[in-house]
Short mmCIF file of C-alpha atoms and ligand atoms in Angstrom, two decimals:
data_model
loop_
_atom_site.label_atom_id
_atom_site.label_comp_id
_atom_site.label_asym_id
_atom_site.label_seq_id
_atom_site.Cartn_x
_atom_site.Cartn_y
_atom_site.Cartn_z
CA UNK A 292 19.09 -27.37 -10.43
CA UNK A 293 16.10 -25.31 -11.55
CA UNK A 294 15.18 -22.36 -9.33
CA UNK A 295 11.86 -20.56 -9.02
CA UNK A 296 12.68 -17.95 -11.66
CA UNK A 297 13.86 -20.28 -14.37
CA UNK A 298 17.60 -20.44 -13.70
CA UNK A 299 19.22 -23.78 -14.41
CA UNK A 300 22.67 -24.24 -12.89
CA UNK A 301 22.90 -20.47 -12.51
CA UNK A 302 21.99 -19.73 -16.14
CA UNK A 303 18.68 -18.22 -17.11
CA UNK A 304 16.86 -20.32 -19.67
CA UNK A 305 14.00 -17.85 -19.76
CA UNK A 306 13.93 -14.40 -21.23
CA UNK A 307 12.16 -11.51 -19.58
CA UNK A 308 9.11 -10.85 -21.72
CA UNK A 309 7.60 -7.36 -21.58
CA UNK A 310 5.23 -8.05 -24.49
CA UNK A 311 1.69 -6.68 -24.71
CA UNK A 312 0.16 -10.11 -25.14
CA UNK A 313 0.32 -13.01 -25.37
CA UNK A 314 2.45 -12.36 -22.35
CA UNK A 315 4.77 -13.93 -19.81
CA UNK A 316 3.20 -16.28 -17.27
CA UNK A 317 4.51 -16.84 -13.72
CA UNK A 318 7.36 -19.32 -13.83
CA UNK A 319 5.96 -21.54 -11.10
CA UNK A 320 2.70 -21.85 -13.02
CA UNK A 321 4.56 -23.10 -16.10
CA UNK A 322 6.46 -25.61 -13.97
CA UNK A 323 3.17 -26.86 -12.57
CA UNK A 324 1.70 -27.17 -16.08
CA UNK A 325 4.81 -29.09 -17.13
CA UNK A 326 4.34 -31.51 -14.25
CA UNK A 327 0.77 -32.16 -15.35
CA UNK A 328 1.48 -32.19 -19.07
CA UNK A 329 1.50 -35.91 -19.82
CA UNK A 330 -0.76 -37.10 -17.07
CA UNK A 331 -3.28 -34.65 -15.64
CA UNK A 332 -4.17 -35.74 -12.11
CA UNK A 333 -3.83 -39.44 -12.99
CA UNK A 334 -6.12 -39.21 -16.04
CA UNK A 335 -3.35 -40.64 -18.25
CA UNK A 336 -3.80 -37.74 -20.65
CA UNK A 337 -3.23 -34.03 -20.92
CA UNK A 338 -6.28 -31.96 -19.97
CA UNK A 339 -6.35 -30.74 -23.59
CA UNK A 340 -6.85 -34.32 -24.76
CA UNK A 341 -9.90 -34.92 -22.60
CA UNK A 342 -13.53 -34.34 -23.50
CA UNK A 343 -15.03 -31.07 -22.38
CA UNK A 344 -17.93 -33.24 -21.18
CA UNK A 345 -15.66 -35.30 -18.90
CA UNK A 346 -15.97 -34.93 -15.15
CA UNK A 347 -12.27 -34.04 -15.09
CA UNK A 348 -12.75 -30.96 -17.27
CA UNK A 349 -16.04 -30.10 -15.55
CA UNK A 350 -14.06 -29.70 -12.35
CA UNK A 351 -11.52 -27.43 -14.07
CA UNK A 352 -14.14 -25.00 -15.38
CA UNK A 353 -16.16 -25.12 -12.16
CA UNK A 354 -13.06 -24.35 -10.08
CA UNK A 355 -12.17 -21.52 -12.47
CA UNK A 356 -15.62 -19.98 -12.13
CA UNK A 357 -15.65 -20.40 -8.37
CA UNK A 358 -12.23 -18.76 -8.02
CA UNK A 359 -13.01 -15.77 -10.21
CA UNK A 360 -16.33 -15.30 -8.41
CA UNK A 361 -14.42 -15.28 -5.13
CA UNK A 362 -11.64 -12.97 -6.35
CA UNK A 363 -14.11 -10.34 -7.61
CA UNK A 364 -17.06 -11.10 -5.29
CA UNK A 365 -19.30 -11.73 -8.30
CA UNK A 366 -22.93 -12.24 -7.23
CA UNK A 367 -25.22 -14.92 -8.68
CA UNK A 368 -27.11 -12.25 -10.63
CA UNK A 369 -24.11 -12.20 -13.00
CA UNK A 370 -23.09 -14.97 -15.39
CA UNK A 371 -19.42 -15.81 -15.84
CA UNK A 372 -18.70 -17.01 -19.36
CA UNK A 373 -15.55 -18.48 -20.90
CA UNK A 374 -15.91 -17.78 -24.62
CA UNK A 375 -13.94 -17.77 -27.85
CA UNK A 376 -13.29 -15.14 -30.50
CA UNK A 377 -11.22 -12.98 -28.16
CA UNK A 378 -12.28 -9.55 -26.97
CA UNK A 379 -12.85 -8.77 -30.64
CA UNK A 380 -15.91 -11.04 -30.77
CA UNK A 381 -17.38 -8.99 -27.93
CA UNK A 382 -17.09 -5.84 -30.04
CA UNK A 383 -19.88 -7.41 -32.14
CA UNK A 384 -21.78 -9.39 -29.48
CA UNK A 385 -22.40 -6.34 -27.30
CA UNK A 386 -24.12 -4.09 -29.86
CA UNK A 387 -25.97 -7.10 -31.31
CA UNK A 388 -27.52 -7.74 -27.90
CA UNK A 389 -27.88 -4.32 -26.37
CA UNK A 390 -27.83 -1.51 -28.92
CA UNK A 391 -31.62 -1.42 -29.03
CA UNK A 392 -32.19 -1.94 -25.33
CA UNK A 393 -33.70 1.55 -24.88
CA UNK A 394 -36.00 3.63 -27.13
CA UNK A 395 -33.03 5.88 -28.01
CA UNK A 396 -31.55 2.86 -29.87
CA UNK A 397 -28.19 4.53 -29.39
CA UNK A 398 -25.07 3.51 -27.52
CA UNK A 399 -22.55 5.98 -26.12
CA UNK A 400 -18.91 5.07 -26.82
CA UNK A 401 -16.06 6.82 -25.05
CA UNK A 402 -13.25 6.43 -27.55
CA UNK A 403 -9.86 6.89 -25.92
CA UNK A 404 -7.57 4.86 -28.17
CA UNK A 405 -7.13 2.14 -30.74
CA UNK A 406 -9.27 -0.53 -29.08
CA UNK A 407 -12.31 1.55 -28.13
CA UNK A 408 -12.20 3.07 -31.61
CA UNK A 409 -12.32 -0.43 -33.09
CA UNK A 410 -15.24 -1.36 -30.85
CA UNK A 411 -17.18 1.81 -31.77
CA UNK A 412 -16.66 1.23 -35.48
CA UNK A 413 -17.82 -2.36 -35.16
CA UNK A 414 -20.96 -1.26 -33.26
CA UNK A 415 -21.74 1.22 -36.04
CA UNK A 416 -22.37 -1.76 -38.33
CA UNK A 417 -25.40 -2.62 -36.21
CA UNK A 418 -26.98 0.70 -35.31
CA UNK A 419 -26.51 4.19 -33.91
CA UNK A 420 -23.33 5.00 -32.03
CA UNK A 421 -22.74 8.30 -30.32
CA UNK A 422 -19.04 9.19 -30.01
CA UNK A 423 -18.89 10.87 -26.61
CA UNK A 424 -15.69 12.74 -27.41
CA UNK A 425 -14.96 14.08 -30.91
CA UNK A 426 -13.11 11.87 -33.39
CA UNK A 427 -9.50 12.60 -34.24
CA UNK A 428 -7.98 12.74 -30.77
CA UNK A 429 -4.25 12.05 -30.44
CA UNK A 430 -5.04 9.63 -27.64
CA UNK A 431 -2.78 11.08 -24.99
CA UNK A 432 -5.39 11.24 -22.26
CA UNK A 433 -9.15 11.61 -21.88
CA UNK A 434 -10.83 14.93 -22.73
CA UNK A 435 -12.46 16.72 -19.76
CA UNK A 436 -15.89 15.32 -18.86
CA UNK A 437 -17.43 18.77 -19.26
CA UNK A 438 -16.79 18.49 -23.01
CA UNK A 439 -18.45 15.09 -23.41
CA UNK A 440 -21.64 14.76 -25.46
CA UNK A 441 -23.75 12.09 -23.79
CA UNK A 442 -27.06 10.80 -25.17
CA UNK A 443 -30.22 11.48 -23.20
CA UNK A 444 -31.03 7.85 -22.46
CA UNK A 445 -28.47 5.59 -24.17
CA UNK A 446 -28.89 1.83 -24.37
CA UNK A 447 -25.46 1.56 -22.76
CA UNK A 448 -22.22 3.43 -22.16
CA UNK A 449 -19.08 1.71 -23.44
CA UNK A 450 -15.47 2.37 -22.55
CA UNK A 451 -12.09 0.64 -22.51
CA UNK A 452 -10.50 0.64 -19.05
CA UNK A 453 -7.00 0.36 -20.48
CA UNK A 454 -5.87 1.22 -23.97
CA UNK A 455 -3.08 -1.28 -24.55
CA UNK A 456 -1.45 0.58 -27.44
CA UNK A 457 -1.77 4.17 -26.27
CA UNK A 458 -1.13 3.41 -22.59
CA UNK A 459 -4.22 5.18 -21.28
CA UNK A 460 -6.01 3.82 -18.22
CA UNK A 461 -9.37 4.95 -16.88
CA UNK A 462 -9.35 3.44 -13.42
CA UNK A 463 -13.04 3.86 -12.54
CA UNK A 464 -16.37 4.47 -14.22
CA UNK A 465 -16.51 8.17 -15.13
CA UNK A 466 -18.57 9.93 -12.44
CA UNK A 467 -20.58 11.80 -15.05
CA UNK A 468 -22.45 8.65 -16.20
CA UNK A 469 -25.94 8.42 -14.65
CA UNK A 470 -26.37 5.42 -12.36
CA UNK A 471 -29.15 3.84 -14.43
CA UNK A 472 -27.13 3.64 -17.66
CA UNK A 473 -25.77 0.12 -18.26
CA UNK A 474 -21.97 0.23 -18.30
CA UNK A 475 -20.00 -2.02 -20.65
CA UNK A 476 -16.25 -2.21 -20.20
CA UNK A 477 -13.37 -3.78 -22.11
CA UNK A 478 -10.85 -4.62 -19.39
CA UNK A 479 -8.64 -6.82 -21.58
CA UNK A 480 -5.34 -5.30 -20.55
CA UNK A 481 -5.92 -4.34 -16.90
CA UNK A 482 -8.34 -7.03 -15.72
CA UNK A 483 -7.25 -8.56 -12.40
CA UNK A 484 -4.62 -5.92 -11.78
CA UNK A 485 -6.82 -4.00 -9.32
CA UNK A 486 -10.01 -4.63 -7.33
CA UNK A 487 -13.25 -3.24 -8.74
CA UNK A 488 -16.94 -3.42 -7.91
CA UNK A 489 -18.55 -5.62 -10.54
CA UNK A 490 -22.05 -4.55 -9.48
CA UNK A 491 -21.43 -1.12 -11.00
CA UNK A 492 -21.07 -2.77 -14.43
CA UNK A 493 -23.49 -4.54 -16.76
CA UNK A 494 -20.84 -6.26 -18.85
CA UNK A 495 -17.10 -6.63 -18.29
CA UNK A 496 -14.99 -8.60 -20.73
CA UNK A 497 -11.29 -9.40 -20.98
CA UNK A 498 -9.07 -11.54 -23.18
CA UNK A 499 -6.96 -13.89 -21.12
CA UNK A 500 -3.58 -13.58 -22.85
CA UNK A 501 -2.41 -10.56 -20.88
CA UNK A 502 -3.16 -10.88 -17.18
CA UNK A 503 -4.68 -14.28 -16.65
CA UNK A 504 -3.53 -16.81 -19.17
CA UNK A 505 -3.18 -17.54 -22.83
CA UNK A 506 -5.04 -16.59 -25.98
CA UNK A 507 -8.10 -18.60 -26.88
CA UNK A 508 -10.47 -17.59 -24.12
CA UNK A 509 -12.23 -14.34 -23.32
CA UNK A 510 -13.96 -13.94 -19.99
CA UNK A 511 -17.35 -12.22 -20.01
CA UNK A 512 -19.06 -11.23 -16.77
CA UNK A 513 -22.58 -10.16 -17.53
CA UNK A 514 -25.81 -9.22 -15.77
CA UNK A 515 -28.24 -12.08 -16.38
CA UNK A 516 -31.31 -9.83 -16.33
CA UNK A 517 -29.89 -7.72 -19.13
CA UNK A 518 -29.38 -10.80 -21.29
CA UNK A 519 -33.04 -11.67 -20.78
CA UNK A 520 -34.03 -8.24 -22.15
CA UNK A 521 -32.44 -8.90 -25.54
CA UNK A 522 -35.01 -8.90 -28.35
CA UNK A 523 -32.68 -9.39 -31.32
CA UNK A 524 -33.47 -12.79 -32.85
CA UNK A 525 -30.73 -12.53 -35.51
CA UNK A 526 -27.65 -12.97 -33.38
CA UNK A 527 -25.25 -15.66 -34.66
CA UNK A 528 -25.40 -18.68 -32.35
CA UNK A 529 -21.75 -18.42 -31.41
CA UNK A 530 -22.21 -14.89 -30.07
CA UNK A 531 -25.45 -15.46 -28.17
CA UNK A 532 -25.03 -14.95 -24.44
CA UNK A 533 -28.22 -16.77 -23.44
CA UNK A 534 -27.19 -19.96 -25.22
CA UNK A 535 -23.78 -19.91 -23.55
CA UNK A 536 -25.30 -19.15 -20.14
CA UNK A 537 -27.77 -22.01 -20.51
CA UNK A 538 -24.94 -24.34 -21.52
CA UNK A 539 -22.33 -23.36 -18.95
CA UNK A 540 -20.01 -21.90 -21.66
CA UNK A 541 -20.13 -25.27 -23.41
CA UNK A 542 -22.68 -24.82 -26.18
CA UNK A 543 -19.87 -25.82 -28.49
CA UNK A 544 -16.41 -27.16 -27.66
CA UNK A 545 -14.81 -24.59 -25.37
CA UNK A 546 -11.08 -23.70 -25.42
CA UNK A 547 -10.28 -26.26 -22.76
CA UNK A 548 -6.54 -25.71 -22.42
CA UNK A 549 -6.95 -21.92 -22.23
CA UNK A 550 -9.59 -22.33 -19.52
CA UNK A 551 -7.28 -24.69 -17.63
CA UNK A 552 -4.49 -22.07 -17.69
CA UNK A 553 -6.93 -19.32 -16.62
CA UNK A 554 -7.99 -21.52 -13.74
CA UNK A 555 -4.35 -21.85 -12.68
CA UNK A 556 -3.89 -18.08 -12.91
CA UNK A 557 -6.94 -17.47 -10.71
CA UNK A 558 -5.50 -19.87 -8.11
CA UNK A 559 -2.14 -18.11 -8.43
CA UNK A 560 -3.76 -14.69 -7.85
CA UNK A 561 -5.43 -16.03 -4.71
CA UNK A 562 -2.09 -17.38 -3.51
CA UNK A 563 -0.47 -13.96 -4.01
CA UNK A 564 -3.00 -12.46 -1.60
CA UNK A 565 -5.77 -11.63 -4.07
CA UNK A 566 -6.29 -8.36 -5.89
CA UNK A 567 -5.13 -6.22 -2.97
CA UNK A 568 -1.62 -7.68 -3.26
CA UNK A 569 -1.71 -7.67 -7.06
CA UNK A 570 -2.78 -4.02 -7.02
CA UNK A 571 0.15 -3.08 -4.77
CA UNK A 572 2.53 -4.93 -7.07
CA UNK A 573 1.10 -3.15 -10.12
CA UNK A 574 1.65 0.18 -8.38
CA UNK A 575 5.25 -0.69 -7.54
CA UNK A 576 6.14 -2.00 -10.99
CA UNK A 577 4.65 0.91 -12.90
CA UNK A 578 6.06 3.51 -10.47
CA UNK A 579 9.53 2.12 -11.07
CA UNK A 580 9.21 2.69 -14.82
CA UNK A 581 7.46 6.08 -14.61
CA UNK A 582 10.01 7.33 -12.08
CA UNK A 583 12.82 6.27 -14.36
CA UNK A 584 11.17 8.14 -17.23
CA UNK A 585 10.62 11.25 -15.09
CA UNK A 586 14.14 11.24 -13.72
CA UNK A 587 15.67 10.91 -17.19
CA UNK A 588 15.68 14.67 -17.91
CA UNK A 589 13.68 14.18 -21.08
CA UNK A 590 15.73 11.27 -22.43
CA UNK A 591 12.70 9.01 -22.05
CA UNK A 592 9.32 10.62 -22.71
CA UNK A 593 5.84 9.24 -22.10
CA UNK A 594 3.21 11.45 -23.71
CA UNK A 595 0.18 10.40 -21.68
CA UNK A 596 -1.49 12.84 -19.29
CA UNK A 597 -0.36 11.83 -15.79
CA UNK A 598 -3.83 11.11 -14.46
CA UNK A 599 -4.45 8.54 -17.19
CA UNK A 600 -1.11 6.79 -17.29
CA UNK A 601 -1.56 3.05 -17.60
CA UNK A 602 -0.02 0.77 -15.00
CA UNK A 603 0.10 -2.15 -17.42
CA UNK A 604 1.23 -0.67 -20.74
CA UNK A 605 3.80 2.10 -20.80
CA UNK A 606 4.68 3.48 -24.21
CA UNK A 607 7.59 5.89 -24.39
CA UNK A 608 9.98 7.47 -26.84
CA UNK A 609 13.70 8.10 -26.58
CA UNK A 610 14.21 11.73 -27.41
CA UNK A 611 17.28 13.60 -28.54
CA UNK A 612 17.24 17.29 -29.44
CA UNK A 613 13.51 17.40 -28.86
CA UNK A 614 12.56 14.69 -31.36
CA UNK A 615 12.06 10.93 -31.10
CA UNK A 616 15.30 9.19 -32.01
CA UNK A 617 14.43 6.00 -33.89
CA UNK A 618 18.05 4.95 -34.21
CA UNK A 619 18.52 5.06 -30.46
CA UNK A 620 15.23 3.23 -29.96
CA UNK A 621 16.41 0.46 -32.27
CA UNK A 622 19.64 0.26 -30.29
CA UNK A 623 17.66 0.14 -27.03
CA UNK A 624 15.63 -2.81 -28.27
CA UNK A 625 18.75 -4.58 -29.57
CA UNK A 626 20.68 -4.14 -26.33
CA UNK A 627 17.64 -5.13 -24.28
CA UNK A 628 17.53 -8.42 -26.20
CA UNK A 629 21.24 -8.91 -25.48
CA UNK A 630 20.34 -8.45 -21.80
CA UNK A 631 17.63 -11.13 -22.11
CA UNK A 632 14.68 -8.71 -22.27
CA UNK A 633 12.32 -9.14 -25.19
CA UNK A 634 9.15 -7.70 -26.77
CA UNK A 635 9.88 -4.06 -25.98
CA UNK A 636 9.14 -2.65 -29.42
CA UNK A 637 6.27 -0.15 -29.41
CA UNK A 638 3.14 -0.78 -31.46
CA UNK A 639 3.46 0.50 -35.03
CA UNK A 640 0.63 3.00 -34.37
CA UNK A 641 2.74 4.93 -31.84
CA UNK A 642 6.31 3.71 -32.42
CA UNK A 643 9.08 3.83 -29.83
CA UNK A 644 9.20 1.45 -26.90
CA UNK A 645 6.39 -0.17 -24.96
CA UNK A 646 6.76 -1.88 -21.61
CA UNK A 647 3.92 -4.15 -20.59
CA UNK A 648 3.76 -5.03 -16.92
CA UNK A 649 1.09 -7.67 -16.62
CA UNK A 650 0.56 -10.05 -13.72
CA UNK A 651 3.27 -12.43 -14.95
CA UNK A 652 5.97 -9.77 -14.42
CA UNK A 653 7.37 -9.47 -10.91
CA UNK A 654 8.63 -6.34 -9.12
CA UNK A 655 12.12 -7.83 -9.31
CA UNK A 656 11.85 -8.15 -13.08
CA UNK A 657 10.54 -4.59 -13.46
CA UNK A 658 13.56 -3.50 -11.39
CA UNK A 659 15.86 -5.33 -13.80
CA UNK A 660 14.30 -3.39 -16.66
CA UNK A 661 14.69 0.03 -15.04
CA UNK A 662 18.30 -0.76 -14.18
CA UNK A 663 18.83 -1.48 -17.86
CA UNK A 664 17.05 1.77 -18.81
CA UNK A 665 19.30 3.80 -16.49
CA UNK A 666 22.47 2.18 -17.80
CA UNK A 667 21.33 2.68 -21.39
CA UNK A 668 20.73 6.37 -20.75
CA UNK A 669 24.14 6.79 -19.13
CA UNK A 670 25.81 5.13 -22.10
CA UNK A 671 23.90 7.07 -24.74
CA UNK A 672 23.47 10.64 -23.58
C1 LIG B 756 -7.87 -3.45 -24.82
C2 LIG B 756 -7.99 -4.53 -25.84
N1 LIG B 756 -9.21 -4.85 -26.29
C3 LIG B 756 -9.37 -5.82 -27.22
C4 LIG B 756 -8.29 -6.52 -27.72
C5 LIG B 756 -8.52 -7.61 -28.75
O1 LIG B 756 -8.35 -8.82 -28.13
P1 LIG B 756 -8.32 -10.19 -28.95
O2 LIG B 756 -7.10 -10.15 -29.80
O3 LIG B 756 -8.27 -11.23 -27.89
O4 LIG B 756 -9.57 -10.25 -29.75
C6 LIG B 756 -7.01 -6.23 -27.27
C7 LIG B 756 -5.85 -6.96 -27.80
O5 LIG B 756 -4.71 -6.67 -27.55
C8 LIG B 756 -6.86 -5.20 -26.31
O6 LIG B 756 -5.64 -4.88 -25.85
#
């Protein structure tokens, strides 16, 4: 008999996946996808085999848009786009559209880690980028706002709400940014883990493969009036927001299966009780891990300033005699695998261990991990 968490006859056939993305999906969602795999709602085909112009797929994408609009209370003045090229394509699309929006022809980039750095460097190909905080930070927090160098009237202010590799989360728009500056935010790794007010943003984008699905689709929520202000006529077709808005994200063949999975995740989030419930779960899961780190007497160390600790990506080192102990970290990863927990290796840029706690990870599963961490410490210190 298969149970709701993937046990068959008492044995787990699923591993616990703490990867940074693509990431674990809720088990019941996978079961549902399996049920629909050969014959989607009587169509006699998988949804991925049907035309994106079919009425069957039209309903999938319409339901997805309706659900995400409901979850985030997105007004009609914003377009919701399901695009390809990942969040990385947005690193180019945003400056191409908006870098010259204001006479300053400059965009302010708050660089707090690997991903915002990548975005800033990409934008520099197209025009003037002002790095709000000096280059060369160790990415263990966000420098004090008083030290920031903002432009007088930037075309937009860009930041990454959650640095997936460095484990740094900025949970709201920095208060120092004037209200009339368009805000652009990469929410790839914390999107749909907390409620937020979309009307404070001009553009929010997020890859699906962390908190709401699989790779192949990036969600872009964008102010329609801002798109109309674009004057750049040299934007590649595939990156042009207006074309995708006018064509309901179907200017070319969209990633149908990825949109179908996103649609299921949106429905799943609603079933959980919406973002309020998801937010509480994210608090619980991350607190479990941070408490375990804090109570380890320096055995586990997370280097991020407390205020900016990410709830979705927690990098840490195992330390002996004051230095990271790579041997012990390798053993940790090996024994975790033996205990059915995978994808815990830290990103090569920071090393050590990284725990990702996206929406597909339950509080129970996070508890399993911290139990393992405690036992590992007892056995190795
Ligand atoms: C915060 C952040 N932004 C952007 C990206 C790039 O996303 P993609 O690989 O979908 O282009 C990632 C990928 O992990 C990410 O974590």
